[in-house]
XYZ file of C-alpha atoms in Angstrom:
599
model
C -30.665 -50.100 151.490
C -31.710 -50.948 155.055
C -29.549 -48.103 156.363
C -31.175 -45.702 153.900
C -34.646 -46.796 154.970
C -33.769 -46.100 158.585
C -32.182 -42.742 157.762
C -35.167 -41.458 155.796
C -37.906 -43.273 157.728
C -39.865 -40.140 158.655
C -39.731 -38.802 155.108
C -40.963 -42.085 153.644
C -44.078 -41.693 155.779
C -44.809 -38.454 153.928
C -44.193 -39.399 150.292
C -43.645 -43.157 150.311
C -40.812 -45.311 149.006
C -41.396 -44.188 145.431
C -41.162 -40.550 146.494
C -37.929 -41.143 148.392
C -36.495 -43.023 145.417
C -37.350 -40.027 143.215
C -35.554 -37.708 145.631
C -32.594 -40.104 145.680
C -32.222 -39.767 141.902
C -32.573 -35.959 141.823
C -29.645 -33.742 140.877
C -29.787 -30.022 141.688
C -27.761 -27.127 140.323
C -27.571 -24.189 142.733
C -26.758 -20.863 141.089
C -25.356 -18.760 143.914
C -23.856 -19.734 147.279
C -25.177 -16.950 149.500
C -27.128 -17.710 152.692
C -30.308 -18.472 150.745
C -28.568 -20.944 148.418
C -26.874 -22.857 151.221
C -30.072 -22.996 153.311
C -31.906 -24.541 150.358
C -29.144 -27.068 149.823
C -29.006 -27.919 153.521
C -32.605 -29.133 153.456
C -32.118 -30.992 150.170
C -28.918 -32.725 151.282
C -30.579 -33.865 154.494
C -33.556 -35.098 152.453
C -31.206 -37.371 150.483
C -30.966 -36.028 146.933
C -28.510 -37.787 144.641
C -26.150 -34.886 143.946
C -25.771 -31.126 143.693
C -23.452 -28.601 142.110
C -22.861 -25.055 143.379
C -22.093 -22.447 140.729
C -20.623 -19.241 142.170
C -17.636 -17.003 141.478
C -17.792 -14.918 144.673
C -15.121 -14.887 147.361
C -16.063 -14.995 151.041
C -16.403 -11.505 152.564
C -17.112 -10.170 156.059
C -20.867 -9.698 155.393
C -21.063 -13.373 154.333
C -19.883 -14.460 157.775
C -22.777 -12.612 159.399
C -25.495 -14.275 157.312
C -24.196 -17.601 155.995
C -23.860 -20.248 158.704
C -21.952 -22.542 156.336
C -18.943 -20.234 156.243
C -16.207 -19.680 158.841
C -13.773 -16.856 159.542
C -10.956 -18.965 158.078
C -12.818 -18.936 154.739
C -12.329 -15.180 154.196
C -11.024 -14.486 150.708
C -11.601 -18.079 149.560
C -14.110 -19.397 147.033
C -17.555 -19.132 148.609
C -18.845 -22.127 146.647
C -15.946 -24.364 147.712
C -16.138 -23.296 151.358
C -19.894 -23.957 151.537
C -19.465 -27.282 149.754
C -17.103 -28.581 152.442
C -19.688 -27.945 155.169
C -22.635 -29.260 153.157
C -20.835 -32.498 152.316
C -20.584 -33.277 156.027
C -24.374 -33.274 156.452
C -24.986 -36.447 154.444
C -22.094 -38.606 153.169
C -24.373 -40.373 150.668
C -24.984 -37.139 148.702
C -22.391 -36.119 146.116
C -21.533 -32.429 145.917
C -19.367 -30.440 143.498
C -18.784 -26.775 142.697
C -17.941 -24.636 139.684
C -16.060 -21.363 140.104
C -17.824 -19.245 137.495
C -20.483 -16.562 137.348
C -23.934 -17.987 138.174
C -25.536 -15.345 135.931
C -23.564 -16.288 132.818
C -25.900 -16.859 129.876
C -23.425 -18.099 127.297
C -24.662 -21.131 125.408
C -21.845 -23.280 126.795
C -22.745 -22.400 130.385
C -26.470 -22.789 129.781
C -25.851 -26.181 128.190
C -24.130 -27.297 131.406
C -27.535 -27.097 133.121
C -29.199 -29.741 130.932
C -28.234 -32.830 132.986
C -29.831 -31.503 136.183
C -33.293 -32.445 137.410
C -33.937 -28.995 138.907
C -32.062 -25.689 138.713
C -32.301 -23.149 141.535
C -31.278 -19.522 140.897
C -30.804 -17.372 143.988
C -30.420 -13.650 144.582
C -29.820 -12.604 141.004
C -31.600 -9.759 139.180
C -34.500 -10.742 136.997
C -32.682 -9.609 133.856
C -30.020 -12.254 134.647
C -32.514 -14.990 135.507
C -34.646 -14.411 132.372
C -32.300 -16.016 129.773
C -31.624 -18.954 132.099
C -35.358 -19.423 132.558
C -36.004 -19.224 128.801
C -33.371 -21.898 128.083
C -34.657 -24.302 130.742
C -38.331 -23.657 129.961
C -37.924 -24.810 126.358
C -36.283 -28.020 127.559
C -38.792 -28.847 130.288
C -36.304 -28.408 133.150
C -37.852 -26.760 136.240
C -36.308 -23.536 137.536
C -36.875 -22.170 141.021
C -35.969 -18.496 141.163
C -35.731 -17.233 144.729
C -34.533 -13.999 146.327
C -34.079 -12.413 149.727
C -33.903 -8.623 149.894
C -33.969 -7.491 153.521
C -37.324 -8.457 155.010
C -38.715 -9.384 151.596
C -38.549 -12.917 150.221
C -39.812 -14.079 146.831
C -39.958 -17.456 145.139
C -40.927 -18.256 141.567
C -41.525 -21.735 140.123
C -40.922 -21.512 136.375
C -41.689 -24.755 134.562
C -43.426 -25.421 131.257
C -45.326 -28.477 132.477
C -45.418 -30.304 135.785
C -47.542 -33.472 136.189
C -48.621 -34.369 139.738
C -49.239 -38.047 140.443
C -50.643 -37.443 143.930
C -51.821 -34.102 145.281
C -52.387 -35.667 148.730
C -55.827 -34.127 149.061
C -56.704 -33.353 152.659
C -59.679 -35.255 154.076
C -60.425 -36.886 150.734
C -63.645 -38.928 150.992
C -63.424 -42.689 150.384
C -64.446 -44.007 146.973
C -66.996 -46.667 147.935
C -69.191 -46.840 144.799
C -72.395 -47.420 146.791
C -74.444 -45.549 144.196
C -73.319 -47.998 141.486
C -71.819 -51.139 143.059
C -69.352 -53.096 140.949
C -70.194 -56.804 140.423
C -68.131 -58.155 143.316
C -69.630 -55.703 145.792
C -73.159 -56.293 144.530
C -72.700 -60.058 144.940
C -71.521 -59.562 148.519
C -74.478 -57.283 149.319
C -76.962 -59.691 147.782
C -75.572 -62.496 149.930
C -76.281 -60.664 153.183
C -79.561 -61.561 154.927
C -79.782 -59.410 158.035
C -82.994 -61.148 159.136
C -81.044 -64.377 159.623
C -78.235 -62.746 161.577
C -77.766 -62.978 165.324
C -77.619 -59.794 167.388
C -73.853 -60.223 167.691
C -73.419 -60.537 163.918
C -75.469 -57.376 163.292
C -73.359 -55.469 165.819
C -70.215 -56.442 163.891
C -71.486 -55.747 160.391
C -69.429 -52.979 158.661
C -71.453 -49.809 158.268
C -70.860 -49.882 154.505
C -72.998 -53.041 154.323
C -75.592 -51.374 156.544
C -75.756 -48.494 154.052
C -76.243 -50.930 151.157
C -79.047 -52.797 152.927
C -80.774 -49.597 154.018
C -80.476 -48.251 150.491
C -82.688 -51.068 149.210
C -85.492 -50.068 151.613
C -84.954 -46.381 150.888
C -85.434 -46.986 147.162
C -88.534 -49.107 147.771
C -90.099 -46.307 149.789
C -89.503 -43.860 146.935
C -90.411 -46.396 144.266
C -87.228 -45.366 142.479
C -84.605 -48.128 141.920
C -81.944 -45.505 141.121
C -82.600 -43.163 144.080
C -79.517 -42.147 146.053
C -79.341 -39.796 149.056
C -76.791 -37.342 147.666
C -77.934 -34.148 149.430
C -78.068 -33.244 153.118
C -81.870 -33.440 153.221
C -81.882 -36.807 151.460
C -79.244 -38.239 153.784
C -81.273 -37.027 156.762
C -84.284 -38.877 155.362
C -82.120 -41.946 154.685
C -80.676 -42.248 158.214
C -83.812 -43.807 159.801
C -83.584 -46.667 157.308
C -80.065 -47.385 158.587
C -80.981 -47.130 162.267
C -83.988 -49.422 161.696
C -81.521 -52.282 161.143
C -80.152 -51.986 164.692
C -81.061 -54.538 167.351
C -82.250 -53.432 170.752
C -79.739 -53.524 173.575
C -80.697 -54.383 177.130
C -78.469 -51.587 178.394
C -79.888 -49.094 175.900
C -77.949 -46.964 173.437
C -76.711 -47.979 170.008
C -73.887 -50.193 168.814
C -70.566 -48.770 167.657
C -71.050 -49.701 163.998
C -74.370 -47.834 163.899
C -72.766 -44.813 165.593
C -70.096 -44.884 162.880
C -72.770 -45.178 160.202
C -74.427 -42.037 161.526
C -71.168 -40.079 161.791
C -69.882 -41.155 158.361
C -72.978 -40.376 156.307
C -71.655 -37.104 154.893
C -68.254 -38.503 153.867
C -69.189 -42.015 152.801
C -72.574 -41.681 151.141
C -71.475 -39.755 148.047
C -72.183 -40.134 144.369
C -69.254 -41.418 142.366
C -67.783 -38.498 140.449
C -64.588 -37.592 138.633
C -63.000 -34.436 140.116
C -62.926 -31.456 137.748
C -59.129 -31.234 137.947
C -58.783 -34.861 136.880
C -61.253 -34.320 134.040
C -59.072 -31.438 132.840
C -55.989 -33.692 132.761
C -57.819 -36.483 130.913
C -59.183 -33.943 128.411
C -55.683 -32.674 127.600
C -54.671 -33.052 123.931
C -51.852 -35.380 125.020
C -54.496 -37.897 126.098
C -56.173 -37.739 122.709
C -56.191 -40.143 119.803
C -54.103 -40.048 116.661
C -50.468 -39.648 115.747
C -50.238 -36.024 116.870
C -51.332 -36.875 120.421
C -49.019 -39.906 120.502
C -46.082 -37.761 119.413
C -46.918 -35.139 122.062
C -46.970 -37.612 124.948
C -43.978 -39.584 123.642
C -42.777 -42.192 126.144
C -43.659 -40.165 129.238
C -45.178 -42.747 131.662
C -47.490 -40.117 133.178
C -49.157 -39.236 129.884
C -49.300 -42.843 128.707
C -51.002 -43.816 131.954
C -53.386 -40.846 131.790
C -54.345 -41.826 128.238
C -55.001 -45.393 129.390
C -57.095 -44.103 132.307
C -59.036 -41.814 129.962
C -59.903 -44.825 127.804
C -60.964 -46.722 130.938
C -63.226 -43.776 131.871
C -64.677 -43.669 128.346
C -65.579 -47.348 128.666
C -66.793 -47.516 132.267
C -67.739 -43.925 133.150
C -65.691 -44.006 136.377
C -62.054 -43.902 137.445
C -60.238 -47.119 138.376
C -61.233 -48.219 141.870
C -58.645 -47.248 144.543
C -59.548 -50.287 146.629
C -59.037 -48.617 150.008
C -61.568 -48.747 152.827
C -61.843 -46.550 155.927
C -61.637 -48.157 159.357
C -64.918 -49.705 160.478
C -66.198 -51.329 163.629
C -66.490 -54.968 162.604
C -65.274 -58.444 163.297
C -62.116 -59.472 161.445
C -63.825 -61.945 159.120
C -66.473 -59.484 157.872
C -64.027 -56.643 157.350
C -61.476 -58.892 155.636
C -64.127 -60.250 153.275
C -65.298 -56.732 152.382
C -61.725 -55.471 151.991
C -60.881 -58.397 149.690
C -63.807 -57.542 147.414
C -62.565 -53.977 146.991
C -58.945 -55.079 146.598
C -59.787 -57.635 143.902
C -61.857 -55.089 141.962
C -59.040 -52.522 142.227
C -56.513 -55.082 140.940
C -58.766 -55.956 137.999
C -59.168 -52.258 137.099
C -55.408 -51.690 137.348
C -54.716 -54.739 135.155
C -57.075 -53.369 132.524
C -55.390 -49.958 132.607
C -51.931 -51.547 132.518
C -52.813 -53.637 129.482
C -53.977 -50.496 127.688
C -50.856 -48.582 128.769
C -48.520 -51.296 127.490
C -50.421 -51.274 124.204
C -49.943 -47.516 123.903
C -46.274 -47.895 124.761
C -45.766 -50.587 122.110
C -47.444 -48.459 119.462
C -45.219 -45.535 120.382
C -42.142 -47.757 120.208
C -43.230 -49.139 116.827
C -43.758 -45.598 115.550
C -40.288 -44.599 116.746
C -38.771 -47.658 115.117
C -40.506 -46.835 111.827
C -38.738 -43.509 111.852
C -35.281 -45.059 111.776
C -33.479 -43.988 108.623
C -32.434 -46.438 105.931
C -28.799 -45.694 106.747
C -29.258 -46.715 110.353
C -31.113 -49.867 109.303
C -28.311 -50.797 106.924
C -25.718 -50.172 109.597
C -27.583 -52.464 111.995
C -27.785 -55.173 109.294
C -24.052 -54.935 108.586
C -23.296 -55.210 112.277
C -25.251 -58.495 112.454
C -23.708 -59.931 109.257
C -20.746 -62.250 109.939
C -19.927 -62.711 106.218
C -21.199 -66.292 106.036
C -24.089 -65.322 103.829
C -26.485 -66.859 106.340
C -29.241 -64.601 107.664
C -28.742 -63.698 111.306
C -31.163 -62.317 113.844
C -30.977 -58.547 114.150
C -30.267 -57.003 117.520
C -33.388 -55.818 119.252
C -33.450 -52.090 119.990
C -36.921 -51.951 121.484
C -36.760 -50.420 124.976
C -38.312 -52.289 127.868
C -41.548 -50.979 129.375
C -41.146 -48.086 131.798
C -44.527 -48.807 133.404
C -44.493 -51.589 135.966
C -47.515 -53.155 137.612
C -46.559 -51.379 140.841
C -46.428 -48.013 139.066
C -49.808 -48.648 137.483
C -51.371 -49.716 140.789
C -50.038 -46.592 142.480
C -51.392 -44.225 139.833
C -54.770 -45.995 139.664
C -55.005 -45.833 143.447
C -54.420 -42.062 143.304
C -56.274 -41.419 140.041
C -58.624 -38.967 141.765
C -55.622 -36.978 142.992
C -53.668 -36.424 139.759
C -53.199 -32.877 138.513
C -51.248 -30.814 136.022
C -49.568 -27.423 136.295
C -48.417 -25.386 133.328
C -46.257 -22.427 134.214
C -44.560 -19.454 132.648
C -41.045 -18.110 132.249
C -39.489 -15.678 134.716
C -39.981 -12.700 132.412
C -43.691 -13.399 131.802
C -44.791 -10.807 134.395
C -44.718 -8.099 131.719
C -48.126 -9.267 130.490
C -51.563 -9.474 132.066
C -50.145 -11.247 135.102
C -48.492 -8.094 136.392
C -51.641 -6.109 135.743
C -53.383 -8.476 138.172
C -50.726 -7.586 140.780
C -51.464 -3.892 140.291
C -55.181 -4.654 140.582
C -54.496 -6.423 143.894
C -52.759 -3.298 145.177
C -55.656 -1.044 144.148
C -58.137 -3.452 145.759
C -56.573 -2.926 149.210
C -58.022 0.614 149.380
C -60.177 1.548 152.337
C -63.462 3.186 151.318
C -65.009 6.430 152.490
C -68.086 5.560 154.566
C -70.230 8.260 152.942
C -69.085 8.397 149.328
C -67.568 4.940 148.938
C -64.534 6.523 147.239
C -61.146 4.845 147.782
C -58.993 6.532 150.408
C -55.235 6.922 149.783
C -52.926 5.078 152.144
C -50.734 7.065 154.507
C -47.260 7.742 153.031
C -45.775 6.641 156.362
C -47.822 3.476 156.762
C -46.045 0.837 158.807
C -47.193 -2.086 156.660
C -47.913 -2.893 153.030
C -49.739 -5.547 151.032
C -47.474 -8.344 149.659
C -48.301 -7.141 146.130
C -46.685 -3.811 147.025
C -43.442 -5.584 147.904
C -43.538 -7.428 144.593
C -43.860 -4.062 142.848
C -40.980 -2.738 144.946
C -38.759 -5.605 143.853
C -39.430 -4.735 140.211
C -38.483 -1.134 140.956
C -35.301 -2.208 142.761
C -34.249 -4.263 139.733
C -34.915 -1.300 137.445
C -32.876 0.902 139.790
C -29.983 -1.592 139.737
C -30.100 -1.908 135.930
C -29.892 1.850 135.451
C -27.430 2.738 138.246
C -25.372 -0.476 138.489
C -26.001 -0.639 142.229
C -28.875 -1.376 144.585
C -30.646 1.422 146.480
C -29.156 2.227 149.864
C -25.638 1.109 148.896
C -22.370 2.932 148.136
C -22.937 5.392 150.993
C -25.722 7.291 149.210
C -28.299 8.682 151.694
C -31.478 6.591 151.792
C -33.616 9.721 151.343
C -32.092 10.388 147.921
C -32.367 6.784 146.759
C -35.950 6.546 148.048
C -36.958 9.446 145.760
C -35.233 7.801 142.797
C -36.889 4.485 143.629
C -40.350 6.093 143.814
C -39.844 7.578 140.364
C -39.189 4.081 139.026
C -42.236 2.725 140.826
C -44.457 5.220 139.022
C -42.837 4.359 135.699
C -43.367 0.622 136.178
C -47.021 1.175 137.117
C -47.558 3.314 134.014
C -45.935 0.647 131.831
C -47.946 -2.129 133.459
C -51.224 -0.371 132.693
C -50.281 0.886 129.236
C -52.397 -0.498 126.397
C -50.410 -2.742 124.054
C -50.206 -1.766 120.422
C -52.664 -3.683 118.272
C -54.677 -4.859 121.291
C -58.429 -4.839 120.824
C -60.570 -2.491 122.854
C -61.980 -4.207 125.924
C -65.732 -4.505 126.061
C -65.598 -3.703 129.766
C -63.477 -0.791 130.954
C -62.239 -1.193 134.523
C -61.373 1.608 136.919
C -57.728 0.597 137.245
C -55.499 3.637 136.683
C -51.985 4.561 137.754
C -53.397 6.921 140.381
C -55.670 4.283 141.951
C -52.660 1.979 142.263
C -50.093 4.504 143.483
C -52.497 5.855 146.109
C -52.231 2.454 147.839
C -48.415 2.293 147.731
C -46.926 3.919 150.851
C -43.799 5.953 150.246
C -42.388 4.329 153.384
C -42.055 1.084 151.370
C -39.436 2.800 149.187
C -37.580 3.958 152.279
C -37.693 0.433 153.674
C -36.221 -1.068 150.479
C -33.381 1.467 150.639
C -32.796 0.674 154.299
C -32.274 -2.987 153.390
C -29.328 -2.087 151.119
C -29.630 -5.510 149.419
C -28.932 -7.292 152.709
C -29.766 -10.955 153.275
C -30.831 -11.558 156.902
C -30.247 -15.155 157.837
C -33.639 -15.558 159.516
C -35.423 -14.672 156.257
C -33.013 -16.739 154.146
C -33.501 -19.755 156.411
C -37.292 -19.647 156.251
C -37.455 -19.027 152.509
C -34.747 -21.645 151.979
C -36.932 -24.238 153.670
C -39.880 -23.296 151.460
C -37.761 -23.449 148.300
C -36.349 -26.867 149.267
C -39.875 -28.200 149.706
C -40.749 -26.936 146.220
C -37.759 -28.824 144.788
C -38.963 -31.996 146.524
C -42.504 -31.517 145.174
C -41.099 -31.178 141.653
C -38.824 -34.195 142.083
C -41.450 -36.538 143.553
C -44.389 -35.201 141.503
C -46.312 -35.227 144.760
C -48.162 -32.445 146.588
C -48.959 -29.175 144.799
C -46.067 -26.780 144.127
C -46.437 -23.026 144.466
C -48.336 -21.993 141.370
C -46.056 -19.342 139.931
C -44.936 -16.727 142.498
C -44.847 -16.542 146.298
C -44.097 -13.371 148.267
C -43.017 -13.544 151.916
C -43.283 -10.380 153.985
C -41.128 -10.872 157.075
C -42.518 -7.676 158.641
C -45.910 -9.311 159.097
C -44.979 -12.958 158.617
C -47.561 -13.246 155.822
C -47.238 -14.919 152.418
C -49.282 -14.570 149.265
C -49.127 -16.175 145.842
C -49.504 -14.481 142.467
C -49.956 -15.967 139.010
C -47.706 -13.901 136.758
């Protein structure tokens, strides 16, 4: 364990011991062993996942040697999955790797069922028509799928998961939760015990600015004759600041003390009303956090939903989230800061204990409900197993599972309660709905406008760049081309000019289909101006030529960058920390830009 801690020390600083433990229990199935697949696995193996399996039936070819750095010339003609596995296993001896020599696109039930034991499945460089049935199977079973592709200078990544809870979004520059607007009993007792008039100059100079705020707040409220007044706006905080600075003692050398300087600088971040973030409210309002048997059945024994339900009940009772108990650094003497920190820590522990008690109660009720569903046959079988034939009653074996929610787990989630979130995604083939229409709308919105008439101007057919949404449209057209011709554009020695014309014809068809009104759909109250012409006018013909020029190649530089992104998404899913890509990411290596789309 000590060796592991040293090996992953830098990673633990990012996502903590619990995050690293989650990574260490993650198993990944990689469908495809091309450059993209091996680059993803490289990052995951180095991160310390538990195990991986490569599924691929390809043999190593000359083009593989030019793009896949995990293959050698001696591997020519051998199994690509096995050859890559040998190199990947050398990166981290503690990670177990295996391979399966079969088609990664196989959608037979037996092959799909082989994916069930894995934590995350990654499908690389396969057509969407092949990824769709895999996605549908995994989606129904709650197993995340990352579908990623490299096609020349175009990279795409899709996170397809039915539901993904996030226990810590790691919000940047999150303000401290100090509860100065409504102090909890322990804090109020500490504030009431402070008499600044009786303090020496030295004691005032070492008083934490949080206490200064609390003392100044009393005078601020007296001046307004409002016992509930709180400076929540910029103007109010500006009016409040003189009350803080009035507590300072004069210095012979002039200037102000460090704690008062901090008080002035921290006003905006520290003097905030206690609120529950909208994203957290949405999670707590989810039906799985509700009351009744239906809600209990929906959340099952998932620790996240049990904890969220317990936190929702805490919020219903107290009107606030559990206290995190963390304080920012403050200029102070050790005794004053320690005393203040202990007050917050004790209150946070008490809140966590209350939530934990509620969570264990929910868990017991769920267990009792499960036990009540045991059939009479199973109950009889258990009785027979405990009967030794003596006729004496014997104690039945207990089948109740132990609690999956420890005090540490509860403390961690309560500490990050303001940073929980929930993502609900779609399957790979969901783009055929309104989501793809939004992509087409994004393309139309890139139009430059005529200065006089304001009319959209068509893009030049030979434009040297294109919006990321255009490349997403091009990938759809390439897949359609491959489905109908059993090859990718620009391959088999066909001139690019001919394939570019064929590809453009498919682009126009896909745009028409994407904007076509569905049968039985109600008439929209508001008609937009989105037509096939307004979209196609913003799609340069040169984009078709560029896709044909790629000839389905997989440049290592693009595969390496996208592989790193995809590996990070796997880690986010495994640790339930940070926010994964919401749906689809497009990487345009021509410009180095990325954009996300919700399909």
